[in-house]
Short mmCIF file of C-alpha atoms in Angstrom, two decimals:
data_model
loop_
_atom_site.label_atom_id
_atom_site.label_comp_id
_atom_site.label_asym_id
_atom_site.label_seq_id
_atom_site.Cartn_x
_atom_site.Cartn_y
_atom_site.Cartn_z
CA MET A 1 -31.52 179.98 16.30
CA ILE A 2 -31.26 176.79 14.88
CA ASP A 3 -32.69 174.30 17.48
CA ILE A 4 -30.14 171.48 17.03
CA LYS A 5 -32.17 168.61 18.51
CA GLN A 6 -32.96 164.85 17.89
CA THR A 7 -36.20 164.32 15.70
CA GLU A 8 -38.23 161.54 15.60
CA ARG A 9 -35.29 159.77 13.79
CA PRO A 10 -32.90 159.12 16.84
CA ASP A 11 -29.89 157.64 15.15
CA GLN A 12 -29.64 161.04 13.28
CA HIS A 13 -29.34 164.84 13.48
CA GLU A 14 -32.04 167.15 11.65
CA ARG A 15 -32.52 166.40 8.25
CA ALA A 16 -32.03 169.86 6.04
CA ILE A 17 -32.38 170.84 2.21
CA LEU A 18 -29.71 173.27 1.29
CA VAL A 19 -30.76 175.71 -1.25
CA GLY A 20 -28.91 178.25 -3.06
CA VAL A 21 -30.16 181.36 -5.36
CA ILE A 22 -27.43 181.82 -7.63
CA LEU A 23 -27.72 186.30 -8.33
CA PRO A 24 -25.77 188.05 -10.41
CA GLU A 25 -23.35 189.39 -8.35
CA PHE A 26 -22.56 185.55 -6.83
CA ASP A 27 -18.83 185.52 -5.48
CA GLY A 28 -18.70 182.40 -4.56
CA ASN A 29 -17.40 178.73 -5.81
CA PRO A 30 -18.82 178.28 -9.64
CA GLU A 31 -18.40 174.44 -10.07
CA ASP A 32 -19.81 173.51 -6.23
CA PRO A 33 -22.19 177.09 -5.47
CA LEU A 34 -23.21 175.16 -2.10
CA GLU A 35 -19.98 173.99 -1.12
CA GLU A 36 -19.44 176.51 1.88
CA ILE A 37 -23.38 175.82 3.10
CA ARG A 38 -23.16 172.35 2.89
CA GLY A 39 -19.70 173.27 5.12
CA LEU A 40 -21.63 175.26 7.60
CA ALA A 41 -24.72 172.63 7.79
CA LYS A 42 -22.24 170.21 8.52
CA THR A 43 -20.76 172.33 10.95
CA ALA A 44 -24.13 172.72 12.60
CA SER A 45 -24.74 169.05 13.15
CA LEU A 46 -27.68 168.84 10.34
CA GLN A 47 -27.78 165.91 8.22
CA VAL A 48 -27.67 167.28 4.50
CA VAL A 49 -30.26 165.04 2.35
CA GLY A 50 -30.95 167.05 -0.91
CA THR A 51 -29.93 170.55 -2.69
CA MET A 52 -31.16 173.09 -5.11
CA LEU A 53 -30.29 175.34 -7.27
CA GLN A 54 -31.70 178.17 -8.84
CA LYS A 55 -30.45 181.57 -10.98
CA ARG A 56 -32.08 184.63 -10.43
CA HIS A 57 -31.24 188.34 -11.63
CA GLN A 58 -33.68 189.54 -8.90
CA VAL A 59 -35.47 188.06 -6.02
CA ASP A 60 -38.71 187.10 -5.82
CA ILE A 61 -40.14 189.62 -2.90
CA ALA A 62 -42.91 187.35 -1.43
CA THR A 63 -40.88 184.35 -1.57
CA TYR A 64 -37.23 184.66 -2.67
CA ILE A 65 -37.25 181.60 -5.34
CA GLY A 66 -41.10 181.91 -6.95
CA SER A 67 -44.30 180.38 -6.72
CA GLY A 68 -43.05 177.44 -8.83
CA LYS A 69 -39.61 176.54 -7.28
CA VAL A 70 -41.89 176.68 -4.07
CA GLU A 71 -43.52 173.76 -5.10
CA GLU A 72 -40.02 171.85 -6.37
CA LEU A 73 -39.28 172.96 -2.76
CA LYS A 74 -42.19 171.24 -1.24
CA GLY A 75 -42.00 168.42 -2.85
CA LEU A 76 -38.38 167.87 -2.38
CA VAL A 77 -38.51 168.37 1.36
CA GLU A 78 -41.88 165.87 1.75
CA ALA A 79 -39.94 163.18 -0.43
CA HIS A 80 -36.77 162.87 2.19
CA GLU A 81 -38.87 163.94 5.21
CA ALA A 82 -36.75 167.13 6.16
CA ASP A 83 -37.35 169.12 9.00
CA VAL A 84 -34.90 172.38 7.75
CA VAL A 85 -34.14 173.94 4.72
CA VAL A 86 -31.71 176.17 5.01
CA PHE A 87 -30.90 179.42 2.40
CA ASP A 88 -27.53 179.68 1.45
CA ASN A 89 -28.99 183.57 0.75
CA ASP A 90 -30.06 186.32 3.57
CA LEU A 91 -33.82 186.02 3.45
CA GLY A 92 -36.11 188.78 5.02
CA PRO A 93 -38.52 188.13 8.07
CA GLY A 94 -41.34 188.36 5.19
CA GLN A 95 -39.54 185.93 2.70
CA THR A 96 -38.94 183.49 5.50
CA ARG A 97 -42.79 183.03 6.96
CA ASN A 98 -43.94 182.70 3.70
CA LEU A 99 -41.79 179.65 2.97
CA GLU A 100 -42.59 178.30 5.84
CA ARG A 101 -45.85 178.28 5.72
CA ALA A 102 -46.05 177.03 2.32
CA LEU A 103 -43.05 174.29 2.90
CA GLY A 104 -44.59 173.13 6.24
CA ALA A 105 -41.09 172.77 7.19
CA LYS A 106 -38.74 174.92 9.25
CA VAL A 107 -37.05 177.71 6.89
CA VAL A 108 -33.61 179.04 8.18
CA ASP A 109 -31.20 181.62 6.26
CA ARG A 110 -27.11 181.72 6.04
CA THR A 111 -26.50 184.55 8.61
CA GLU A 112 -28.81 182.11 10.84
CA VAL A 113 -26.52 179.44 10.39
CA ILE A 114 -24.19 181.23 11.51
CA LEU A 115 -25.14 182.42 14.28
CA ASP A 116 -26.67 179.15 15.70
CA ILE A 117 -22.38 177.93 14.89
CA PHE A 118 -21.58 181.14 16.53
CA ALA A 119 -23.70 180.59 19.55
CA THR A 120 -22.15 176.49 19.81
CA HIS A 121 -18.91 177.37 19.86
CA ALA A 122 -18.51 180.42 22.06
CA ARG A 123 -16.54 179.54 25.51
CA THR A 124 -15.58 182.70 26.95
CA HIS A 125 -17.87 185.08 29.04
CA GLU A 126 -16.84 187.78 26.55
CA ALA A 127 -17.86 185.56 23.31
CA HIS A 128 -21.20 184.91 24.52
CA LEU A 129 -22.09 188.17 24.53
CA GLN A 130 -21.03 188.88 21.62
CA VAL A 131 -23.24 186.20 20.25
CA GLU A 132 -26.11 187.09 22.37
CA LEU A 133 -25.94 191.03 20.60
CA ALA A 134 -25.31 189.74 16.94
CA GLN A 135 -28.54 187.07 17.64
CA LEU A 136 -30.59 189.90 19.38
CA GLU A 137 -30.01 192.18 16.16
CA TYR A 138 -30.77 189.85 13.74
CA ALA A 139 -34.19 188.38 15.88
CA MET A 140 -34.93 192.13 16.34
CA PRO A 141 -37.10 193.21 12.91
CA ARG A 142 -38.22 188.98 12.91
CA LEU A 143 -40.16 188.98 16.28
CA LYS A 144 -43.65 189.61 14.28
CA ARG A 145 -43.05 186.03 12.68
CA MET A 146 -43.15 184.60 16.60
CA TRP A 147 -46.30 185.93 17.21
CA THR A 148 -48.40 185.41 13.50
CA HIS A 149 -50.58 182.55 15.31
CA LEU A 150 -52.44 184.86 18.05
CA SER A 151 -53.17 187.44 14.59
CA ARG A 152 -56.77 186.70 15.30
CA TYR A 153 -56.78 188.66 18.39
CA LYS A 154 -56.16 192.08 15.95
CA GLY A 155 -58.99 194.56 16.79
CA GLY A 156 -59.39 197.77 14.19
CA ILE A 157 -57.88 201.03 14.03
CA GLY A 158 -57.10 201.84 17.42
CA VAL A 159 -57.79 198.57 18.81
CA ARG A 160 -54.52 196.51 19.77
CA GLY A 161 -54.73 193.11 20.67
CA PRO A 162 -53.02 190.67 23.25
CA GLY A 163 -50.54 189.61 20.90
CA GLU A 164 -49.39 193.45 19.60
CA LYS A 165 -48.87 194.37 22.92
CA GLN A 166 -47.02 191.41 23.45
CA LEU A 167 -45.03 192.08 20.80
CA GLU A 168 -44.81 195.82 21.46
CA GLU A 169 -43.51 194.29 24.72
CA ASP A 170 -40.68 192.07 23.45
CA ARG A 171 -39.54 194.70 21.17
CA ARG A 172 -38.61 196.99 23.83
CA LEU A 173 -37.19 194.34 26.10
CA VAL A 174 -34.61 193.07 23.22
CA GLY A 175 -33.99 196.80 22.56
CA HIS A 176 -32.64 197.23 26.17
CA ARG A 177 -30.97 194.07 26.31
CA ILE A 178 -29.21 195.61 23.26
CA GLN A 179 -28.48 199.10 24.48
CA GLU A 180 -27.32 196.52 27.72
CA LEU A 181 -24.73 194.14 26.13
CA LYS A 182 -23.10 196.97 23.87
CA ALA A 183 -22.40 199.01 26.89
CA LYS A 184 -20.70 196.10 28.20
CA LEU A 185 -18.94 195.67 25.13
CA ALA A 186 -17.58 198.79 24.79
CA LYS A 187 -15.79 198.30 28.34
CA ILE A 188 -14.25 195.18 27.44
CA GLN A 189 -13.17 196.66 24.14
CA ALA A 190 -11.59 199.80 26.10
CA ARG A 191 -9.94 197.43 28.60
CA LYS A 192 -8.74 195.44 25.43
CA GLU A 193 -7.14 198.81 23.66
CA ARG A 194 -5.33 199.77 27.26
CA GLU A 195 -3.55 195.75 27.32
CA VAL A 196 -2.42 195.62 23.41
CA ALA A 197 -1.25 199.47 23.82
CA GLY A 198 0.47 198.54 27.01
CA ARG A 199 2.48 195.92 24.78
CA ALA A 200 4.75 198.93 22.76
CA ASP A 201 8.13 197.07 24.51
CA ILE A 202 7.32 193.69 22.29
CA PRO A 203 6.04 193.67 18.44
CA THR A 204 2.59 192.75 17.77
CA ILE A 205 1.55 190.29 14.97
CA SER A 206 -1.95 188.83 14.64
CA LEU A 207 -3.28 185.80 12.13
CA VAL A 208 -6.21 186.91 10.01
CA GLY A 209 -7.27 184.88 7.73
CA TYR A 210 -11.00 182.70 5.91
CA THR A 211 -12.20 180.50 8.37
CA ASN A 212 -10.07 176.83 8.08
CA ALA A 213 -7.58 178.00 6.08
CA GLY A 214 -4.98 176.67 9.17
CA LYS A 215 -4.35 179.73 11.31
CA SER A 216 -4.20 177.74 14.62
CA THR A 217 -2.35 174.90 13.11
CA LEU A 218 -0.02 177.54 12.18
CA MET A 219 0.42 179.16 15.61
CA ASN A 220 1.24 175.76 17.24
CA ALA A 221 3.56 175.24 14.35
CA LEU A 222 5.45 178.80 15.46
CA THR A 223 4.50 179.16 19.05
CA GLY A 224 3.79 175.49 20.41
CA ALA A 225 0.88 176.92 21.55
CA GLY A 226 -1.39 173.62 21.37
CA VAL A 227 -4.66 175.40 20.55
CA LEU A 228 -7.42 173.26 19.14
CA VAL A 229 -7.29 172.70 15.60
CA GLU A 230 -10.01 171.22 14.25
CA ASP A 231 -11.44 170.32 10.25
CA MET A 232 -14.31 172.94 11.15
CA LEU A 233 -14.99 176.40 9.96
CA PHE A 234 -15.23 178.47 12.72
CA ALA A 235 -13.42 176.42 15.11
CA THR A 236 -11.82 179.24 16.76
CA LEU A 237 -14.06 182.07 18.08
CA ASP A 238 -12.06 183.90 20.76
CA THR A 239 -8.36 185.55 20.25
CA ARG A 240 -5.35 183.82 21.98
CA THR A 241 -1.99 185.24 22.34
CA ARG A 242 1.63 183.88 22.70
CA LYS A 243 5.44 184.82 22.17
CA TRP A 244 7.20 183.42 19.14
CA ARG A 245 10.61 183.16 19.96
CA PHE A 246 12.68 183.97 17.24
CA LYS A 247 15.69 181.30 16.02
CA GLY A 248 17.30 183.92 14.52
CA GLY A 249 16.94 186.25 17.52
CA GLY A 250 13.90 188.51 19.70
CA GLN A 251 10.57 187.75 19.69
CA ALA A 252 7.07 188.61 18.98
CA LEU A 253 3.67 188.73 20.46
CA LEU A 254 1.01 186.15 18.34
CA SER A 255 -2.33 186.44 18.62
CA ASP A 256 -4.68 183.84 16.46
CA THR A 257 -8.18 185.77 15.45
CA VAL A 258 -11.87 184.23 14.62
CA GLY A 259 -11.80 183.00 10.90
CA PHE A 260 -13.57 184.60 7.96
CA ILE A 261 -16.36 183.77 5.92
CA ARG A 262 -17.73 185.31 2.66
CA ASN A 263 -20.53 187.58 2.85
CA LEU A 264 -19.90 187.53 7.02
CA PRO A 265 -22.72 188.77 8.61
CA HIS A 266 -22.24 192.93 9.53
CA ALA A 267 -23.63 191.49 13.38
CA LEU A 268 -21.53 190.08 13.62
CA VAL A 269 -18.65 191.85 12.56
CA ALA A 270 -19.60 194.73 14.92
CA SER A 271 -20.14 192.57 17.60
CA PHE A 272 -16.82 190.90 17.61
CA LYS A 273 -14.76 194.33 16.99
CA ALA A 274 -13.52 193.18 21.09
CA THR A 275 -12.21 190.24 19.82
CA LEU A 276 -10.37 191.72 16.92
CA GLU A 277 -8.44 194.76 18.47
CA GLU A 278 -5.26 192.58 18.46
CA ALA A 279 -5.56 192.63 15.02
CA ARG A 280 -6.29 196.28 14.70
CA GLN A 281 -3.44 196.89 17.17
CA ALA A 282 -0.71 194.42 15.05
CA ASP A 283 2.40 196.08 13.83
CA LEU A 284 1.94 193.60 11.24
CA LEU A 285 -1.37 190.99 9.78
CA LEU A 286 -0.26 187.51 8.87
CA HIS A 287 -3.44 187.18 5.93
CA VAL A 288 -3.31 182.96 5.91
CA VAL A 289 -4.79 181.82 2.49
CA ASP A 290 -5.58 177.88 2.08
CA ALA A 291 -3.50 177.53 -1.17
CA SER A 292 -5.01 174.19 -1.74
CA SER A 293 -8.48 175.12 -2.00
CA PRO A 294 -9.50 175.94 -5.71
CA GLU A 295 -11.68 179.17 -4.19
CA ALA A 296 -8.28 180.75 -2.90
CA GLU A 297 -8.04 183.83 -4.83
CA SER A 298 -11.99 184.39 -3.91
CA GLN A 299 -10.95 183.85 -0.46
CA VAL A 300 -8.52 186.72 -0.01
CA LYS A 301 -10.89 188.89 -1.38
CA ALA A 302 -13.24 187.97 0.86
CA VAL A 303 -11.06 188.51 3.67
CA VAL A 304 -9.85 191.49 2.54
CA GLU A 305 -13.55 192.60 2.54
CA VAL A 306 -13.55 192.11 6.17
CA LEU A 307 -10.41 194.11 7.10
CA ARG A 308 -12.00 197.00 4.74
CA GLU A 309 -14.69 196.54 7.40
CA LEU A 310 -12.92 197.20 10.10
CA GLY A 311 -11.27 199.74 8.66
CA LEU A 312 -7.61 197.32 8.27
CA GLU A 313 -7.18 197.79 4.60
CA GLU A 314 -4.38 199.89 4.61
CA HIS A 315 -2.68 198.37 7.41
CA PRO A 316 1.01 196.25 6.92
CA THR A 317 -0.23 192.99 6.21
CA LEU A 318 2.11 189.80 4.77
CA LEU A 319 0.33 187.04 2.61
CA VAL A 320 1.35 183.27 3.95
CA LEU A 321 0.20 180.63 1.27
CA ASN A 322 -0.63 178.06 3.72
CA LYS A 323 -1.93 174.14 2.85
CA ALA A 324 1.58 174.16 0.02
CA ASP A 325 2.11 170.37 0.64
CA GLN A 326 -1.44 169.80 0.18
CA VAL A 327 -1.78 171.49 -3.26
CA PRO A 328 -3.27 169.00 -6.44
CA ASP A 329 -1.46 170.98 -9.33
CA ARG A 330 1.80 172.96 -8.54
CA SER A 331 0.61 175.87 -11.29
CA PHE A 332 -2.13 176.98 -8.48
CA LEU A 333 0.56 177.58 -6.11
CA ASP A 334 2.11 179.56 -9.55
CA VAL A 335 -0.66 181.34 -10.04
CA LEU A 336 -1.47 182.99 -6.86
CA ARG A 337 2.09 183.57 -6.44
CA ALA A 338 2.28 186.00 -9.64
CA HIS A 339 -0.88 187.67 -8.78
CA HIS A 340 0.61 188.47 -4.91
CA ARG A 341 4.42 188.74 -4.85
CA ASN A 342 4.36 189.70 -1.95
CA SER A 343 3.72 186.45 -0.24
CA VAL A 344 5.32 183.65 1.63
CA THR A 345 4.80 179.32 0.68
CA ILE A 346 4.52 177.40 4.00
CA SER A 347 3.00 174.21 5.03
CA ALA A 348 2.80 174.44 9.20
CA ARG A 349 1.15 171.28 8.88
CA GLY A 350 4.49 170.01 7.46
CA GLN A 351 6.57 172.43 8.83
CA GLU A 352 8.23 173.68 5.77
CA GLY A 353 8.64 177.16 4.56
CA LEU A 354 9.38 178.72 8.55
CA ASP A 355 12.04 179.47 8.19
CA ASP A 356 11.09 182.08 5.03
CA LEU A 357 8.31 182.69 6.85
CA GLU A 358 10.18 184.37 10.13
CA SER A 359 12.98 185.98 7.76
CA ALA A 360 9.85 187.78 5.76
CA VAL A 361 7.94 188.48 9.39
CA ARG A 362 11.55 190.49 10.72
CA GLU A 363 11.51 192.22 7.43
CA ALA A 364 8.35 193.36 7.99
CA LEU A 365 9.13 194.55 10.94
CA LEU A 366 12.19 196.74 10.53
CA GLU A 367 9.96 198.37 8.14
CA ARG A 368 7.82 199.14 10.77
CA GLU A 369 10.95 201.47 12.04
CA LEU A 370 12.14 205.12 11.24
CA GLU A 371 15.43 207.03 11.39
CA ALA A 372 14.09 209.69 14.04
CA GLU A 373 15.30 212.86 16.21
CA VAL A 374 13.70 212.41 19.78
CA GLU A 375 13.91 215.80 22.00
CA THR A 376 13.40 215.78 25.67
CA GLY A 377 14.45 217.08 29.23
CA VAL A 378 17.83 215.34 30.25
CA SER A 379 15.89 215.10 33.66
CA ASN A 380 12.77 213.17 32.16
CA GLY A 381 14.78 209.70 33.44
CA ARG A 382 11.52 207.25 32.45
CA VAL A 383 10.91 208.47 28.66
CA LEU A 384 15.39 207.95 28.28
CA ALA A 385 14.80 204.67 30.10
CA TYR A 386 12.28 203.85 27.49
CA LEU A 387 14.19 205.23 24.31
CA ALA A 388 17.74 203.01 26.05
CA GLN A 389 15.35 199.88 26.18
CA HIS A 390 12.96 200.25 22.94
CA ALA A 391 15.64 202.67 20.64
CA GLN A 392 18.45 202.09 18.63
CA ILE A 393 20.13 205.13 20.10
CA GLN A 394 23.26 205.86 17.16
CA ASP A 395 24.66 209.70 18.62
CA ARG A 396 23.01 211.99 21.13
CA ALA A 397 23.59 215.99 21.63
CA TYR A 398 22.85 218.51 24.50
CA ASP A 399 21.54 221.53 24.68
CA GLU A 400 21.29 222.92 27.90
CA ASP A 401 18.94 221.10 29.97
CA ARG A 402 17.88 219.49 26.30
CA VAL A 403 18.91 216.10 25.40
CA ILE A 404 18.15 215.33 21.28
CA LEU A 405 18.55 211.60 20.93
CA LYS A 406 19.12 210.25 16.85
CA CYS A 407 17.64 207.12 16.91
CA ARG A 408 15.72 203.66 15.38
CA ILE A 409 12.59 203.21 17.03
CA PRO A 410 9.33 201.26 16.31
CA ARG A 411 6.19 203.59 15.08
CA ARG A 412 4.45 201.82 17.94
CA CYS A 413 6.42 203.34 20.48
CA LEU A 414 5.37 207.23 19.38
CA ASN A 415 2.08 206.58 21.14
CA TYR A 416 3.61 206.87 24.37
CA LEU A 417 6.51 209.41 23.64
CA GLN A 418 3.32 211.44 22.85
CA GLU A 419 1.42 210.50 25.74
CA ASN A 420 5.10 211.51 27.45
CA GLY A 421 4.97 215.41 26.01
CA VAL A 422 8.23 214.37 24.15
CA GLU A 423 9.27 215.58 20.41
CA VAL A 424 9.71 213.49 17.65
CA ARG A 425 10.97 214.82 14.16
CA SER A 426 11.85 212.77 11.06
CA ASN A 427 13.46 213.73 7.84
CA GLY A 428 12.71 217.15 9.51
CA GLN A 429 9.11 216.99 10.05
CA ARG A 430 7.28 216.43 13.42
CA MET A 431 5.77 213.08 14.15
CA TYR A 432 2.67 212.33 15.81
CA ALA A 433 1.71 208.67 16.84
#
């Protein structure tokens, strides 16, 4: 990981050169391709002293950027007395090793920067476990890099030097730790699933979106939660849940989640599944977008891609165009609204449009209900009490020891009814959770 420390210049952080290789599939900001990695470097407390861009059709297998650019980059490192070179790309272990030898400076890639930020911002025990798992899975194929200084001890075929033995031992220990962390996180995720499923008596809504889109500000505006708000990427890692009391009556549980980013490392998405359980179980997702960003559309696509990786691409979602008060040109909003008809425009900071958002949310939650017939035994007091609390009962009919209730019921209640052996029919078809 990046070692954020003071250098010989005690008044400064590590001096960094940012490098971006623009490949044909590049989906960042074409006007400022290094915008996002610059924000990540700032969050990681790096001092950016220089930048370099290169367009390539394919990466160089040895150094990613090719020998000519390596020489140019070496000159840049020396001229600015840089401590670290940060690539806005994912490098292979061999490429990192070759670049460090050629440049005489530490080289880190995009994933390593993000992992370092997550490690710095982790607060809870769960977050620390998730970050450690992602870090170890990233480090496993790179362990050899740590032992290159022992290469002179290598023997011939069938002879292992101490460096190779140590490497094998390290891999074994890391592998055991990864399995241990996965087991712990599986237990946490199972517990979270039970906790979230146990909230069937109140609708659940989860905030998702690009990092720094204003999710925490919106949560504060809707619930008065008082959660941390910082102009910093990944300021929030841990999920917080608060009650949102609607002005028109009723309430919901609102959860704030970790922000997403373009090319979010797969290891992080996998390790943070427990944290994102709130989103997986929510009745509705509020996809918060920074409408003032020129990259709003590409950020929407990046979030949709992460949701797809989590299996949530078909989840009921309402797009929230935030920061409307900061839009430099109203045509930005017009274009976004034209592309996303099912959206609400707000300013969480300015408390504007929140009534419209509440109305849209209440309407979306109503769509999560269905007209149904529920049949159970007349002696099933627990289920009947549950239905009286959660369903709008319109009619009831009795047939010997059975009762048939015509009602409007939230779909989230189907799990509970099925687990208790209750038959639910809608439009003549038997329903399953």
